[in-house]
Short mmCIF file of C-alpha atoms and ligand atoms in Angstrom, two decimals:
data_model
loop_
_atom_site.label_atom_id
_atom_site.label_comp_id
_atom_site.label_asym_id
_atom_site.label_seq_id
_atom_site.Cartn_x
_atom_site.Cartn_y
_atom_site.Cartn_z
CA UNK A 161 -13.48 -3.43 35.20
CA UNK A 162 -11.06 -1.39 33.34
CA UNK A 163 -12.52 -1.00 30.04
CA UNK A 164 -16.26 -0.51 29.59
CA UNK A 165 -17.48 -0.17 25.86
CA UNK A 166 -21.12 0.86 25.00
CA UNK A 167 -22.01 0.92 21.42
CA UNK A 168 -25.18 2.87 20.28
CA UNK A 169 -26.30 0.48 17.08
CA UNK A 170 -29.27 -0.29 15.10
CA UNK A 171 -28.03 -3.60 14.50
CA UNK A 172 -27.04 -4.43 18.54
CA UNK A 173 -26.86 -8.55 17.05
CA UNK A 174 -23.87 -7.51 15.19
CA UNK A 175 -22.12 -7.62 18.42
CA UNK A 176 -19.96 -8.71 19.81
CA UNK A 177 -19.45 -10.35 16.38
CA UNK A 178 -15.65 -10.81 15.99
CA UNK A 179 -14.95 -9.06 19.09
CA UNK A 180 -16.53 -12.53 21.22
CA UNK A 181 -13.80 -14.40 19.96
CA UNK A 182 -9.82 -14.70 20.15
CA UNK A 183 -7.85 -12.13 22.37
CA UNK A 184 -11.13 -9.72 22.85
CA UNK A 185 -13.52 -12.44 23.21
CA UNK A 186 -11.15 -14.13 25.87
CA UNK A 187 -10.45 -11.16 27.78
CA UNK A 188 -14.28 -10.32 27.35
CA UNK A 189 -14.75 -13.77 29.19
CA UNK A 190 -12.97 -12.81 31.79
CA UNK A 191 -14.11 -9.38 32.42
CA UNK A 192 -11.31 -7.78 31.81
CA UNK A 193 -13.24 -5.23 29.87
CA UNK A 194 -17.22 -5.02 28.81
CA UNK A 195 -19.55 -4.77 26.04
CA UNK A 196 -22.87 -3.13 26.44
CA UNK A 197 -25.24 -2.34 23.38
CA UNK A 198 -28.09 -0.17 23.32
CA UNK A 199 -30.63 -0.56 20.35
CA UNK A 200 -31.16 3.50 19.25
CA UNK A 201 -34.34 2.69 17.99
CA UNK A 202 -35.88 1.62 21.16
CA UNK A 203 -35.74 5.44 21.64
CA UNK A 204 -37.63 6.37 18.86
CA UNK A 205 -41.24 7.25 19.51
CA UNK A 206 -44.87 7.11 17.21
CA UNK A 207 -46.18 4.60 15.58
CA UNK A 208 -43.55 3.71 13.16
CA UNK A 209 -40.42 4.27 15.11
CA UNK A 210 -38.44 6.37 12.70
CA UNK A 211 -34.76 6.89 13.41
CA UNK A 212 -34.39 8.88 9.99
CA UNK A 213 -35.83 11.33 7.91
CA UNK A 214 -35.32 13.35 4.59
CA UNK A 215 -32.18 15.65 4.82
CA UNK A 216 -32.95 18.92 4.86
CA UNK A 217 -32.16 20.54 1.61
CA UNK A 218 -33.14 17.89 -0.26
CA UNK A 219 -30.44 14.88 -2.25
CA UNK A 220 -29.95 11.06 -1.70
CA UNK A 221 -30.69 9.11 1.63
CA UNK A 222 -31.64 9.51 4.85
CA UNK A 223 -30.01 11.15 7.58
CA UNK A 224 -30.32 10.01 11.52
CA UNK A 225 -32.14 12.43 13.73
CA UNK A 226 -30.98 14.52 16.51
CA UNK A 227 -33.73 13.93 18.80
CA UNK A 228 -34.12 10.04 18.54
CA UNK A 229 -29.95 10.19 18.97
CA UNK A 230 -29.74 12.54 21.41
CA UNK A 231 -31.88 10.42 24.08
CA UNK A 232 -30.31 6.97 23.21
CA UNK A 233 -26.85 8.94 23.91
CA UNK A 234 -28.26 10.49 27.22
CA UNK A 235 -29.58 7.06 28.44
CA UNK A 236 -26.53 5.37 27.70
CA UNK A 237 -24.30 8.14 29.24
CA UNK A 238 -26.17 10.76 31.42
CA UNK A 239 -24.16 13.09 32.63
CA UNK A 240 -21.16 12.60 34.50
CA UNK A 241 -20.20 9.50 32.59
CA UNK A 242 -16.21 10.08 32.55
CA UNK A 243 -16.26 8.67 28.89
CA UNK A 244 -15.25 10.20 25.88
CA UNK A 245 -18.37 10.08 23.44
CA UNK A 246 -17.43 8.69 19.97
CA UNK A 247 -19.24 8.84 16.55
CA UNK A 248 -17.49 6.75 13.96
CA UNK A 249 -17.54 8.81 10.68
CA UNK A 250 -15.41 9.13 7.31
CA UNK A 251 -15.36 12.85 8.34
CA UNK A 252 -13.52 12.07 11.64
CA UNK A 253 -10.01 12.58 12.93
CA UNK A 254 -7.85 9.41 11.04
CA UNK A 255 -7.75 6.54 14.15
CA UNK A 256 -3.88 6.19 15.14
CA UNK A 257 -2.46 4.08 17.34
CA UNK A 258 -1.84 6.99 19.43
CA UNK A 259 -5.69 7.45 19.82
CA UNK A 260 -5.74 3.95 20.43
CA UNK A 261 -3.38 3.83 23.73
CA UNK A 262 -4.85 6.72 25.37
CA UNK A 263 -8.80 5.50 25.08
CA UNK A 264 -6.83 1.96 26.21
CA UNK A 265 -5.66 4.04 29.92
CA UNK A 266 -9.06 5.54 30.18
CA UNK A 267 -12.57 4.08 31.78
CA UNK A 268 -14.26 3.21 27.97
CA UNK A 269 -16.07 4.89 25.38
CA UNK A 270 -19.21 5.49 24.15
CA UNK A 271 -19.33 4.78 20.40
CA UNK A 272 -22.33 5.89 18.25
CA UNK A 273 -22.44 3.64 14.56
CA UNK A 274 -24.12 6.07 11.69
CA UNK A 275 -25.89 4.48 9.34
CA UNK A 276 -27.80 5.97 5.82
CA UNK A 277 -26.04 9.13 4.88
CA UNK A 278 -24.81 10.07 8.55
CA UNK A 279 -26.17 11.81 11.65
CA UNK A 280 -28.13 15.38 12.37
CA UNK A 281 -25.04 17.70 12.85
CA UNK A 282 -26.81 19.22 15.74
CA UNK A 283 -26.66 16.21 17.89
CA UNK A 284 -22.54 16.25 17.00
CA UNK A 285 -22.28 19.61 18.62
CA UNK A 286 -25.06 19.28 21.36
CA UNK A 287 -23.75 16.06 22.91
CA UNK A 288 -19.68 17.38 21.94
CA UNK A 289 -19.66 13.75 20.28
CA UNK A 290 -15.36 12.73 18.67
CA UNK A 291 -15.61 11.88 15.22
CA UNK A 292 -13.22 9.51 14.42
CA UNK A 293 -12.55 7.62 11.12
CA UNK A 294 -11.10 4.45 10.56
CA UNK A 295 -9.81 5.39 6.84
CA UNK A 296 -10.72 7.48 3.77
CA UNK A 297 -13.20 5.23 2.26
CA UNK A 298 -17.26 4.82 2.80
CA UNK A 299 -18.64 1.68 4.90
CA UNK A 300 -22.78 1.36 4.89
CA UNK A 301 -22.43 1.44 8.74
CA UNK A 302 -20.24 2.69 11.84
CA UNK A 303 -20.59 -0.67 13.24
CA UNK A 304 -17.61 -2.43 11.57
CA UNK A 305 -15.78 0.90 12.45
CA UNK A 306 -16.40 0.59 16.14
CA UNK A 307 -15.10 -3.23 16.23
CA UNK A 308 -11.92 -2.02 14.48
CA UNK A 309 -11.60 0.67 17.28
CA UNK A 310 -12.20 -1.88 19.64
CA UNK A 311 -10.33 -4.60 18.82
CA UNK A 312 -7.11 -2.14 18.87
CA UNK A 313 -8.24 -0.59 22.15
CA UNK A 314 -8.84 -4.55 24.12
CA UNK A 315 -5.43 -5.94 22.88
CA UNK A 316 -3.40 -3.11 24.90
CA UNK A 317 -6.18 -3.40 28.40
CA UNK A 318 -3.24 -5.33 31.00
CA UNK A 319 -3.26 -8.55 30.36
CA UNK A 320 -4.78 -9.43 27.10
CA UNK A 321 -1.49 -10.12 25.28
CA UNK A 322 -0.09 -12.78 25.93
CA UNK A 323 3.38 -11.60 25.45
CA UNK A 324 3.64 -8.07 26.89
CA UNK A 325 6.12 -7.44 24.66
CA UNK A 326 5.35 -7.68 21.44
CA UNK A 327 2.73 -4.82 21.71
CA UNK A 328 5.88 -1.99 22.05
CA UNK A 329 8.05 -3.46 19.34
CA UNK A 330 4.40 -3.39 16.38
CA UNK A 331 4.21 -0.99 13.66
CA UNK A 332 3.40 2.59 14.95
CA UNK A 333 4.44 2.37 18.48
CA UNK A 334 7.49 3.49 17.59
CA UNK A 335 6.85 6.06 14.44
CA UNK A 336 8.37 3.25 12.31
CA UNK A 337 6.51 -0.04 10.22
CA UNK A 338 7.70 -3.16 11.44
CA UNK A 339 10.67 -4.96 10.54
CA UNK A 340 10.07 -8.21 8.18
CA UNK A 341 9.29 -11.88 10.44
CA UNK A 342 10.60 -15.32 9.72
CA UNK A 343 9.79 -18.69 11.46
CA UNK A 344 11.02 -22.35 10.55
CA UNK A 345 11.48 -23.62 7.83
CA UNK A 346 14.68 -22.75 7.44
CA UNK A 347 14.90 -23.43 3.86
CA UNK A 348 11.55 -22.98 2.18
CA UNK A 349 11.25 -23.77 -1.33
CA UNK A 350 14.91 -22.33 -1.60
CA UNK A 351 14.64 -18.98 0.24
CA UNK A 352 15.98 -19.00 3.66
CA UNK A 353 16.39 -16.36 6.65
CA UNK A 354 18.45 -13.54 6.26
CA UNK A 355 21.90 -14.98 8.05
CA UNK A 356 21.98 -12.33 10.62
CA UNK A 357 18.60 -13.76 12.35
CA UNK A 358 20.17 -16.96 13.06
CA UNK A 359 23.46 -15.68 14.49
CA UNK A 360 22.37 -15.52 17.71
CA UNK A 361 23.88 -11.83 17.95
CA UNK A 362 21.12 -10.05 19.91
CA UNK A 363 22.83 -6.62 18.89
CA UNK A 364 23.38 -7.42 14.83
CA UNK A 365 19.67 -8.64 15.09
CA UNK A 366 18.35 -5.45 16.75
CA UNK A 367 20.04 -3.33 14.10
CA UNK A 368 19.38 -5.35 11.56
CA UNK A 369 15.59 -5.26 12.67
CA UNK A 370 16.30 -1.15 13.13
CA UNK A 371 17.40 -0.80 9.66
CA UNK A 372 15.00 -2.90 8.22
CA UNK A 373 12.07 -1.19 9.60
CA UNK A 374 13.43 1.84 8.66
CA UNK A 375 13.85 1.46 5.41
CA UNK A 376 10.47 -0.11 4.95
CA UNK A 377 8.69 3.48 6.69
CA UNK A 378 11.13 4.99 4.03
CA UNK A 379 9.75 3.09 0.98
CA UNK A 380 5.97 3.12 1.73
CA UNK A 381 4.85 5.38 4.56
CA UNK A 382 7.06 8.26 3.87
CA UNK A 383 4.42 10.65 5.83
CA UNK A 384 5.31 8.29 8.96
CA UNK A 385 8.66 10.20 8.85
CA UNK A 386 7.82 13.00 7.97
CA UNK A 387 5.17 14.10 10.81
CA UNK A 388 5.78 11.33 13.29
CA UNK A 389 2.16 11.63 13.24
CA UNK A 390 1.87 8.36 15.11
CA UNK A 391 3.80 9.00 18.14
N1 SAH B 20 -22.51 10.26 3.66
C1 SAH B 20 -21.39 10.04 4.54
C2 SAH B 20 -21.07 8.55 4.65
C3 SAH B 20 -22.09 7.76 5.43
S1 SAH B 20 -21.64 6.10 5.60
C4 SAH B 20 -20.18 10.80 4.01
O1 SAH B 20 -20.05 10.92 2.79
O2 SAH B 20 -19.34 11.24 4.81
C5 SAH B 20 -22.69 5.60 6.93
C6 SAH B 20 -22.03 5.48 8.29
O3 SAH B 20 -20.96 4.54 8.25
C7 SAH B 20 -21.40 6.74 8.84
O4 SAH B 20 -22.34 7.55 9.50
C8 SAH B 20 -20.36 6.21 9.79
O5 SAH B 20 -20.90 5.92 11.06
C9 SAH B 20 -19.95 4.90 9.14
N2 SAH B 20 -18.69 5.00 8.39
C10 SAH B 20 -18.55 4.95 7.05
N3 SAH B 20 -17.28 5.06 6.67
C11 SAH B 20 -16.56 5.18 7.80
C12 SAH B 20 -15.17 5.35 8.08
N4 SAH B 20 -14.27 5.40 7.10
N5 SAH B 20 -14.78 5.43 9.37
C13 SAH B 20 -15.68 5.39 10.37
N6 SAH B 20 -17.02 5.24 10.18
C14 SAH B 20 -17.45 5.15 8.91
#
């Protein structure tokens, strides 16, 4: 097993949702990696199993406790457990690629969904859990989060692509968007392929693809550039 995934959820039957099918649900099938869920609430106690409560201070929503967390997190990974402990949160470090390749070469994660207004900060600090966002804007639940992470983690595990390949030349691998992609028709409705692809030059075509990709990082995703941020 080189991947093993355990998601901390109050909604466990959202999984493995559109991570059972395609590439991840394949190489799910065929063990290449694993999906465990663990339902926090079964670790809630008294009669009406409450996973949340007021926030202290008063304001909107609820927040999820520490305690009820904390021994849902211990259960899944007591200590020991060589796997980096994940909360999904808007207030986490921006997912990269980068992120992305090293949780790919390690033994999984743990990945705790919020849900309501987030989680008791106390249970961040006490169980050292990574916050990591998947962009700046607000889901209702980490859950969607964690498949993104997921889904970018399983398609680099050794042999999920089909084509090895492909995964080094994508946007981000190397600081750069990717170059623009034709396929036949070679004439459709009276645009055709830039000449160059179909010259069967392998060295016009890699500059051409160079340049191209280059100039796109230029025009939208100056910052790319700038900070090489995803390297
Ligand atoms: N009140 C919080 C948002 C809570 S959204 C705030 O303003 O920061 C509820 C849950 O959805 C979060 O606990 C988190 O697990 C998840 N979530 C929402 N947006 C996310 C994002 N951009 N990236 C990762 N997880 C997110």
């Amino acid at each position: 097993m080189s991947f093993h995934a355990t998601v901390l959820t109050l909604y466990p039957e959202m999984f493995p949702g559109p991570l059972g099918l395609s590439l991840a649900g394949k190489a799910l099938e065929a063990g290449t990696w694993a999906l465990e869920t663990a339902q926090i609430r079964d670790f809630a106690t008294g009669r009406h199993r409450n996973v949340d409560d007021t926030p202290a201070g008063g304001g909107a929503g609820m927040v999820m406790r520490a305690d009820v967390l904390a021994r849902a997190i211990d259960a899944a990974s007591p200590e020991g457990d060589p796997r980096p402990r994940l909360l999904m949160s808007p207030r986490g470090r921006p997912l990269t690629q980068a992120r992305v390749r090293e949780l790919a070469v390690g033994p999984g994660a743990v990945i705790v969904c919020g849900r309501f207004e987030g989680v008791d900060q106390r249970v961040i600090e006490a169980r050292g859990l990574e916050e990591v966002s998947i962009g700046d804007y607000i889901l209702s639940g980490g859950e969607p989060a964690a498949q993104v992470l997921l889904d970018a983690v399983v398609r680099l595990l050794p042999g999920v692509m089909g084509n090895e390949a492909s995964g080094e030349e994508e946007s981000f691998e190397n600081g750069l968007l990717e170059h623009p992609h034709y396929t036949r028709p070679a004439d459709w409705e009276g645009r055709t392929i830039p000449e160059v692809l179909t010259s069967g030059n392998h060295a016009m075509i890699a500059k051409w693809r160079r340049e191209q990709a280059e100039k796109l990082t230029h025009e939208r995703r100056p910052d790319l550039l700038a900070t090489g941020k995803t390297k």
